[in-house]
């Protein structure tokens, strides 16, 4: 499984990587902002199986990244992992094409649960 | 939320009314992400040139509320808390140290602004390293310091935020 992790905090990406190790040691690609993430997407022709995307980042924020991604890719599951927790923001993210939402701070279990839920849902739709 | 906070006399300002939201988010972020229990003392009005601790994470607020929040640690406290947060020992000189302090500040500010509501944006964190530094404040807005106590030592959160009274459209990124 190939996962793209987009967060300006390396610490946060490391924490997420550790949590997701239990999913059969996925191959994780990391990006520190939306622009880097777009480059990662362009250089991965076979695509990713899952993306975890932060909202607040320099250069290009996560919401803008998701909008740009969805211009070409409607299907890759995207989970927004962010401190932005207002209802209006969550609705904005879902409208942009986010499949699921995890609010920081999170426990390892809650992140893992949300990832499994998202993969199961997206895979059942694709099947 | 376990702490009941009584703002000091004479500080019934909008900033003081925001404090309870920060107290809740400090405790939740540290408990959830670093397994650290935080007890909070009575907030104090910060007298201008008083320096912060050794390392600070600064988050700017814009939109319906403007100003900044500073999460400030003594080095020893930061090392202990950040190591708990990242799950590995972290030295104060490493880039991961500043990164982790910034992300803790991001989560505390983000949770607090969700709690106090309004259409407010937060900046990405800036990190200041070096003992005796000061962070400039908004003129005419009280800066309230929330003293925080943990088994790993003390730290502080400084809140220097006011509601934006003007009803112009809010800038959204
Ligand atoms: Mg971020």
PDB file of N, CA and C in Angstrom, chain B residues 28-97:
ATOM      1  N   UNK B  28      -6.123  19.267  26.747  1.00  0.00           N
ATOM      2  CA  UNK B  28      -6.505  18.180  25.846  1.00  0.00           C
ATOM      3  C   UNK B  28      -5.360  17.782  24.921  1.00  0.00           C
ATOM      4  N   UNK B  29      -4.671  18.777  24.353  1.00  0.00           N
ATOM      5  CA  UNK B  29      -3.589  18.474  23.413  1.00  0.00           C
ATOM      6  C   UNK B  29      -2.459  17.722  24.130  1.00  0.00           C
ATOM      7  N   UNK B  30      -2.080  18.204  25.303  1.00  0.00           N
ATOM      8  CA  UNK B  30      -0.971  17.554  26.018  1.00  0.00           C
ATOM      9  C   UNK B  30      -1.350  16.161  26.505  1.00  0.00           C
ATOM     10  N   UNK B  31      -2.601  15.998  26.937  1.00  0.00           N
ATOM     11  CA  UNK B  31      -3.040  14.682  27.406  1.00  0.00           C
ATOM     12  C   UNK B  31      -3.112  13.701  26.235  1.00  0.00           C
ATOM     13  N   UNK B  32      -3.712  14.135  25.121  1.00  0.00           N
ATOM     14  CA  UNK B  32      -3.940  13.220  24.000  1.00  0.00           C
ATOM     15  C   UNK B  32      -2.648  12.901  23.253  1.00  0.00           C
ATOM     16  N   UNK B  33      -1.816  13.909  23.007  1.00  0.00           N
ATOM     17  CA  UNK B  33      -0.657  13.709  22.138  1.00  0.00           C
ATOM     18  C   UNK B  33       0.625  13.389  22.903  1.00  0.00           C
ATOM     19  N   UNK B  34       0.719  13.748  24.178  1.00  0.00           N
ATOM     20  CA  UNK B  34       1.985  13.531  24.897  1.00  0.00           C
ATOM     21  C   UNK B  34       1.775  12.818  26.231  1.00  0.00           C
ATOM     22  N   UNK B  35       0.533  12.416  26.520  1.00  0.00           N
ATOM     23  CA  UNK B  35       0.223  11.726  27.779  1.00  0.00           C
ATOM     24  C   UNK B  35       0.740  12.498  28.990  1.00  0.00           C
ATOM     25  N   UNK B  36       0.574  13.801  28.954  1.00  0.00           N
ATOM     26  CA  UNK B  36       1.031  14.667  30.041  1.00  0.00           C
ATOM     27  C   UNK B  36      -0.197  15.356  30.660  1.00  0.00           C
ATOM     28  N   UNK B  37      -0.280  15.277  31.989  1.00  0.00           N
ATOM     29  CA  UNK B  37      -1.364  15.945  32.691  1.00  0.00           C
ATOM     30  C   UNK B  37      -0.920  17.364  33.054  1.00  0.00           C
ATOM     31  N   UNK B  38      -1.731  18.335  32.692  1.00  0.00           N
ATOM     32  CA  UNK B  38      -1.387  19.733  32.944  1.00  0.00           C
ATOM     33  C   UNK B  38      -2.347  20.320  33.968  1.00  0.00           C
ATOM     34  N   UNK B  39      -1.797  20.904  35.034  1.00  0.00           N
ATOM     35  CA  UNK B  39      -2.635  21.720  35.917  1.00  0.00           C
ATOM     36  C   UNK B  39      -2.299  23.177  35.648  1.00  0.00           C
ATOM     37  N   UNK B  40      -3.326  23.990  35.744  1.00  0.00           N
ATOM     38  CA  UNK B  40      -3.198  25.371  35.298  1.00  0.00           C
ATOM     39  C   UNK B  40      -3.401  26.308  36.476  1.00  0.00           C
ATOM     40  N   UNK B  41      -2.529  27.295  36.593  1.00  0.00           N
ATOM     41  CA  UNK B  41      -2.669  28.300  37.632  1.00  0.00           C
ATOM     42  C   UNK B  41      -3.504  29.477  37.147  1.00  0.00           C
ATOM     43  N   UNK B  42      -3.736  30.421  38.029  1.00  0.00           N
ATOM     44  CA  UNK B  42      -4.528  31.597  37.661  1.00  0.00           C
ATOM     45  C   UNK B  42      -3.776  32.414  36.609  1.00  0.00           C
ATOM     46  N   UNK B  43      -4.461  32.816  35.535  1.00  0.00           N
ATOM     47  CA  UNK B  43      -3.810  33.629  34.510  1.00  0.00           C
ATOM     48  C   UNK B  43      -3.345  34.970  35.085  1.00  0.00           C
ATOM     49  N   UNK B  44      -2.213  35.436  34.571  1.00  0.00           N
ATOM     50  CA  UNK B  44      -1.638  36.695  35.054  1.00  0.00           C
ATOM     51  C   UNK B  44      -1.496  37.651  33.879  1.00  0.00           C
ATOM     52  N   UNK B  45      -1.612  38.906  34.194  1.00  0.00           N
ATOM     53  CA  UNK B  45      -1.370  39.929  33.186  1.00  0.00           C
ATOM     54  C   UNK B  45       0.140  40.048  32.987  1.00  0.00           C
ATOM     55  N   UNK B  46       0.584  39.946  31.735  1.00  0.00           N
ATOM     56  CA  UNK B  46       2.019  40.020  31.474  1.00  0.00           C
ATOM     57  C   UNK B  46       2.458  41.474  31.411  1.00  0.00           C
ATOM     58  N   UNK B  47       3.463  41.807  32.210  1.00  0.00           N
ATOM     59  CA  UNK B  47       4.038  43.158  32.181  1.00  0.00           C
ATOM     60  C   UNK B  47       5.043  43.198  31.036  1.00  0.00           C
ATOM     61  N   UNK B  48       5.014  44.259  30.291  1.00  0.00           N
ATOM     62  CA  UNK B  48       5.586  44.322  28.949  1.00  0.00           C
ATOM     63  C   UNK B  48       6.915  43.621  28.661  1.00  0.00           C
ATOM     64  N   UNK B  49       8.053  44.053  29.216  1.00  0.00           N
ATOM     65  CA  UNK B  49       9.290  43.503  28.647  1.00  0.00           C
ATOM     66  C   UNK B  49       9.714  42.158  29.229  1.00  0.00           C
ATOM     67  N   UNK B  50       8.854  41.536  30.021  1.00  0.00           N
ATOM     68  CA  UNK B  50       9.216  40.270  30.656  1.00  0.00           C
ATOM     69  C   UNK B  50       9.483  39.198  29.592  1.00  0.00           C
ATOM     70  N   UNK B  51      10.635  38.534  29.645  1.00  0.00           N
ATOM     71  CA  UNK B  51      10.919  37.550  28.607  1.00  0.00           C
ATOM     72  C   UNK B  51      10.117  36.265  28.778  1.00  0.00           C
ATOM     73  N   UNK B  52       9.996  35.527  27.679  1.00  0.00           N
ATOM     74  CA  UNK B  52       9.405  34.197  27.724  1.00  0.00           C
ATOM     75  C   UNK B  52      10.493  33.214  28.134  1.00  0.00           C
ATOM     76  N   UNK B  53      10.187  31.914  28.108  1.00  0.00           N
ATOM     77  CA  UNK B  53      11.181  30.897  28.460  1.00  0.00           C
ATOM     78  C   UNK B  53      12.197  30.688  27.326  1.00  0.00           C
ATOM     79  N   UNK B  54      12.803  29.488  27.252  1.00  0.00           N
ATOM     80  CA  UNK B  54      13.917  29.234  26.329  1.00  0.00           C
ATOM     81  C   UNK B  54      13.495  28.956  24.884  1.00  0.00           C
ATOM     82  N   UNK B  55      12.322  28.356  24.731  1.00  0.00           N
ATOM     83  CA  UNK B  55      11.858  28.028  23.376  1.00  0.00           C
ATOM     84  C   UNK B  55      10.367  28.337  23.291  1.00  0.00           C
ATOM     85  N   UNK B  56       9.989  29.026  22.209  1.00  0.00           N
ATOM     86  CA  UNK B  56       8.591  29.427  22.052  1.00  0.00           C
ATOM     87  C   UNK B  56       8.074  29.073  20.664  1.00  0.00           C
ATOM     88  N   UNK B  57       6.848  28.611  20.633  1.00  0.00           N
ATOM     89  CA  UNK B  57       6.130  28.428  19.377  1.00  0.00           C
ATOM     90  C   UNK B  57       5.068  29.511  19.293  1.00  0.00           C
ATOM     91  N   UNK B  58       5.060  30.275  18.198  1.00  0.00           N
ATOM     92  CA  UNK B  58       4.157  31.416  18.068  1.00  0.00           C
ATOM     93  C   UNK B  58       3.164  31.161  16.934  1.00  0.00           C
ATOM     94  N   UNK B  59       1.887  31.391  17.234  1.00  0.00           N
ATOM     95  CA  UNK B  59       0.829  31.245  16.217  1.00  0.00           C
ATOM     96  C   UNK B  59       0.102  32.583  16.095  1.00  0.00           C
ATOM     97  N   UNK B  60      -0.056  33.074  14.880  1.00  0.00           N
ATOM     98  CA  UNK B  60      -0.808  34.300  14.637  1.00  0.00           C
ATOM     99  C   UNK B  60      -2.273  33.987  14.357  1.00  0.00           C
ATOM    100  N   UNK B  61      -3.161  34.907  14.783  1.00  0.00           N
ATOM    101  CA  UNK B  61      -4.591  34.776  14.513  1.00  0.00           C
ATOM    102  C   UNK B  61      -5.018  35.915  13.594  1.00  0.00           C
ATOM    103  N   UNK B  62      -5.879  35.609  12.626  1.00  0.00           N
ATOM    104  CA  UNK B  62      -6.445  36.655  11.772  1.00  0.00           C
ATOM    105  C   UNK B  62      -7.894  36.316  11.483  1.00  0.00           C
ATOM    106  N   UNK B  63      -8.657  37.344  11.059  1.00  0.00           N
ATOM    107  CA  UNK B  63     -10.078  37.129  10.833  1.00  0.00           C
ATOM    108  C   UNK B  63     -10.874  37.807  11.924  1.00  0.00           C
ATOM    109  N   UNK B  64     -11.847  37.103  12.501  1.00  0.00           N
ATOM    110  CA  UNK B  64     -12.689  37.729  13.525  1.00  0.00           C
ATOM    111  C   UNK B  64     -11.935  37.975  14.829  1.00  0.00           C
ATOM    112  N   UNK B  65     -10.875  37.228  15.066  1.00  0.00           N
ATOM    113  CA  UNK B  65      -9.990  37.492  16.199  1.00  0.00           C
ATOM    114  C   UNK B  65      -8.576  37.676  15.671  1.00  0.00           C
ATOM    115  N   UNK B  66      -7.875  38.684  16.203  1.00  0.00           N
ATOM    116  CA  UNK B  66      -6.515  38.944  15.727  1.00  0.00           C
ATOM    117  C   UNK B  66      -5.551  38.965  16.916  1.00  0.00           C
ATOM    118  N   UNK B  67      -4.298  38.643  16.647  1.00  0.00           N
ATOM    119  CA  UNK B  67      -3.275  38.662  17.687  1.00  0.00           C
ATOM    120  C   UNK B  67      -2.417  37.416  17.608  1.00  0.00           C
ATOM    121  N   UNK B  68      -1.935  36.977  18.755  1.00  0.00           N
ATOM    122  CA  UNK B  68      -1.050  35.816  18.734  1.00  0.00           C
ATOM    123  C   UNK B  68      -1.149  35.009  20.016  1.00  0.00           C
ATOM    124  N   UNK B  69      -0.702  33.792  19.919  1.00  0.00           N
ATOM    125  CA  UNK B  69      -0.556  32.911  21.076  1.00  0.00           C
ATOM    126  C   UNK B  69       0.872  32.395  21.093  1.00  0.00           C
ATOM    127  N   UNK B  70       1.483  32.387  22.279  1.00  0.00           N
ATOM    128  CA  UNK B  70       2.851  31.902  22.410  1.00  0.00           C
ATOM    129  C   UNK B  70       2.849  30.728  23.388  1.00  0.00           C
ATOM    130  N   UNK B  71       3.388  29.607  22.947  1.00  0.00           N
ATOM    131  CA  UNK B  71       3.595  28.442  23.822  1.00  0.00           C
ATOM    132  C   UNK B  71       5.070  28.436  24.171  1.00  0.00           C
ATOM    133  N   UNK B  72       5.406  28.626  25.452  1.00  0.00           N
ATOM    134  CA  UNK B  72       6.808  28.843  25.806  1.00  0.00           C
ATOM    135  C   UNK B  72       7.266  27.879  26.902  1.00  0.00           C
ATOM    136  N   UNK B  73       8.405  27.205  26.643  1.00  0.00           N
ATOM    137  CA  UNK B  73       8.940  26.198  27.560  1.00  0.00           C
ATOM    138  C   UNK B  73      10.339  26.551  28.021  1.00  0.00           C
ATOM    139  N   UNK B  74      10.696  26.119  29.224  1.00  0.00           N
ATOM    140  CA  UNK B  74      12.110  25.972  29.564  1.00  0.00           C
ATOM    141  C   UNK B  74      12.618  24.775  28.762  1.00  0.00           C
ATOM    142  N   UNK B  75      13.903  24.779  28.413  1.00  0.00           N
ATOM    143  CA  UNK B  75      14.437  23.687  27.598  1.00  0.00           C
ATOM    144  C   UNK B  75      14.170  22.312  28.194  1.00  0.00           C
ATOM    145  N   UNK B  76      14.435  22.172  29.500  1.00  0.00           N
ATOM    146  CA  UNK B  76      14.301  20.855  30.127  1.00  0.00           C
ATOM    147  C   UNK B  76      12.855  20.346  30.055  1.00  0.00           C
ATOM    148  N   UNK B  77      11.918  21.249  30.278  1.00  0.00           N
ATOM    149  CA  UNK B  77      10.499  20.870  30.197  1.00  0.00           C
ATOM    150  C   UNK B  77      10.141  20.476  28.766  1.00  0.00           C
ATOM    151  N   UNK B  78      10.632  21.281  27.821  1.00  0.00           N
ATOM    152  CA  UNK B  78      10.322  21.012  26.411  1.00  0.00           C
ATOM    153  C   UNK B  78      10.882  19.661  25.985  1.00  0.00           C
ATOM    154  N   UNK B  79      12.114  19.349  26.407  1.00  0.00           N
ATOM    155  CA  UNK B  79      12.729  18.073  26.032  1.00  0.00           C
ATOM    156  C   UNK B  79      11.861  16.916  26.508  1.00  0.00           C
ATOM    157  N   UNK B  80      11.398  16.986  27.761  1.00  0.00           N
ATOM    158  CA  UNK B  80      10.598  15.906  28.316  1.00  0.00           C
ATOM    159  C   UNK B  80       9.253  15.785  27.587  1.00  0.00           C
ATOM    160  N   UNK B  81       8.588  16.898  27.377  1.00  0.00           N
ATOM    161  CA  UNK B  81       7.250  16.849  26.770  1.00  0.00           C
ATOM    162  C   UNK B  81       7.328  16.473  25.294  1.00  0.00           C
ATOM    163  N   UNK B  82       8.302  17.062  24.596  1.00  0.00           N
ATOM    164  CA  UNK B  82       8.456  16.782  23.168  1.00  0.00           C
ATOM    165  C   UNK B  82       8.857  15.315  22.942  1.00  0.00           C
ATOM    166  N   UNK B  83       9.691  14.772  23.829  1.00  0.00           N
ATOM    167  CA  UNK B  83      10.078  13.369  23.690  1.00  0.00           C
ATOM    168  C   UNK B  83       8.868  12.463  23.867  1.00  0.00           C
ATOM    169  N   UNK B  84       7.987  12.820  24.797  1.00  0.00           N
ATOM    170  CA  UNK B  84       6.735  12.074  24.974  1.00  0.00           C
ATOM    171  C   UNK B  84       5.846  12.183  23.735  1.00  0.00           C
ATOM    172  N   UNK B  85       5.809  13.354  23.176  1.00  0.00           N
ATOM    173  CA  UNK B  85       4.963  13.638  22.009  1.00  0.00           C
ATOM    174  C   UNK B  85       5.450  12.859  20.784  1.00  0.00           C
ATOM    175  N   UNK B  86       6.765  12.889  20.540  1.00  0.00           N
ATOM    176  CA  UNK B  86       7.305  12.245  19.343  1.00  0.00           C
ATOM    177  C   UNK B  86       7.568  10.753  19.541  1.00  0.00           C
ATOM    178  N   UNK B  87       7.629  10.327  20.805  1.00  0.00           N
ATOM    179  CA  UNK B  87       7.885   8.921  21.085  1.00  0.00           C
ATOM    180  C   UNK B  87       9.349   8.549  21.017  1.00  0.00           C
ATOM    181  N   UNK B  88      10.226   9.535  20.983  1.00  0.00           N
ATOM    182  CA  UNK B  88      11.675   9.267  20.990  1.00  0.00           C
ATOM    183  C   UNK B  88      12.390  10.441  21.652  1.00  0.00           C
ATOM    184  N   UNK B  89      13.608  10.171  22.206  1.00  0.00           N
ATOM    185  CA  UNK B  89      14.319  11.288  22.830  1.00  0.00           C
ATOM    186  C   UNK B  89      14.731  12.335  21.805  1.00  0.00           C
ATOM    187  N   UNK B  90      14.499  13.594  22.118  1.00  0.00           N
ATOM    188  CA  UNK B  90      14.796  14.680  21.172  1.00  0.00           C
ATOM    189  C   UNK B  90      15.711  15.688  21.874  1.00  0.00           C
ATOM    190  N   UNK B  91      16.805  16.048  21.216  1.00  0.00           N
ATOM    191  CA  UNK B  91      17.740  17.040  21.752  1.00  0.00           C
ATOM    192  C   UNK B  91      17.271  18.451  21.361  1.00  0.00           C
ATOM    193  N   UNK B  92      17.511  19.437  22.241  1.00  0.00           N
ATOM    194  CA  UNK B  92      17.081  20.808  21.919  1.00  0.00           C
ATOM    195  C   UNK B  92      17.689  21.348  20.620  1.00  0.00           C
ATOM    196  N   UNK B  93      18.875  20.836  20.217  1.00  0.00           N
ATOM    197  CA  UNK B  93      19.519  21.363  19.008  1.00  0.00           C
ATOM    198  C   UNK B  93      18.947  20.799  17.716  1.00  0.00           C
ATOM    199  N   UNK B  94      18.155  19.724  17.794  1.00  0.00           N
ATOM    200  CA  UNK B  94      17.738  19.062  16.555  1.00  0.00           C
ATOM    201  C   UNK B  94      16.570  19.800  15.908  1.00  0.00           C
ATOM    202  N   UNK B  95      16.476  19.721  14.571  1.00  0.00           N
ATOM    203  CA  UNK B  95      15.363  20.385  13.881  1.00  0.00           C
ATOM    204  C   UNK B  95      14.009  19.843  14.329  1.00  0.00           C
ATOM    205  N   UNK B  96      13.970  18.574  14.717  1.00  0.00           N
ATOM    206  CA  UNK B  96      12.708  17.979  15.155  1.00  0.00           C
ATOM    207  C   UNK B  96      12.192  18.612  16.443  1.00  0.00           C
ATOM    208  N   UNK B  97      13.110  19.153  17.232  1.00  0.00           N
ATOM    209  CA  UNK B  97      12.716  19.794  18.493  1.00  0.00           C
ATOM    210  C   UNK B  97      11.842  21.015  18.205  1.00  0.00           C
TER     211      UNK B  97
END
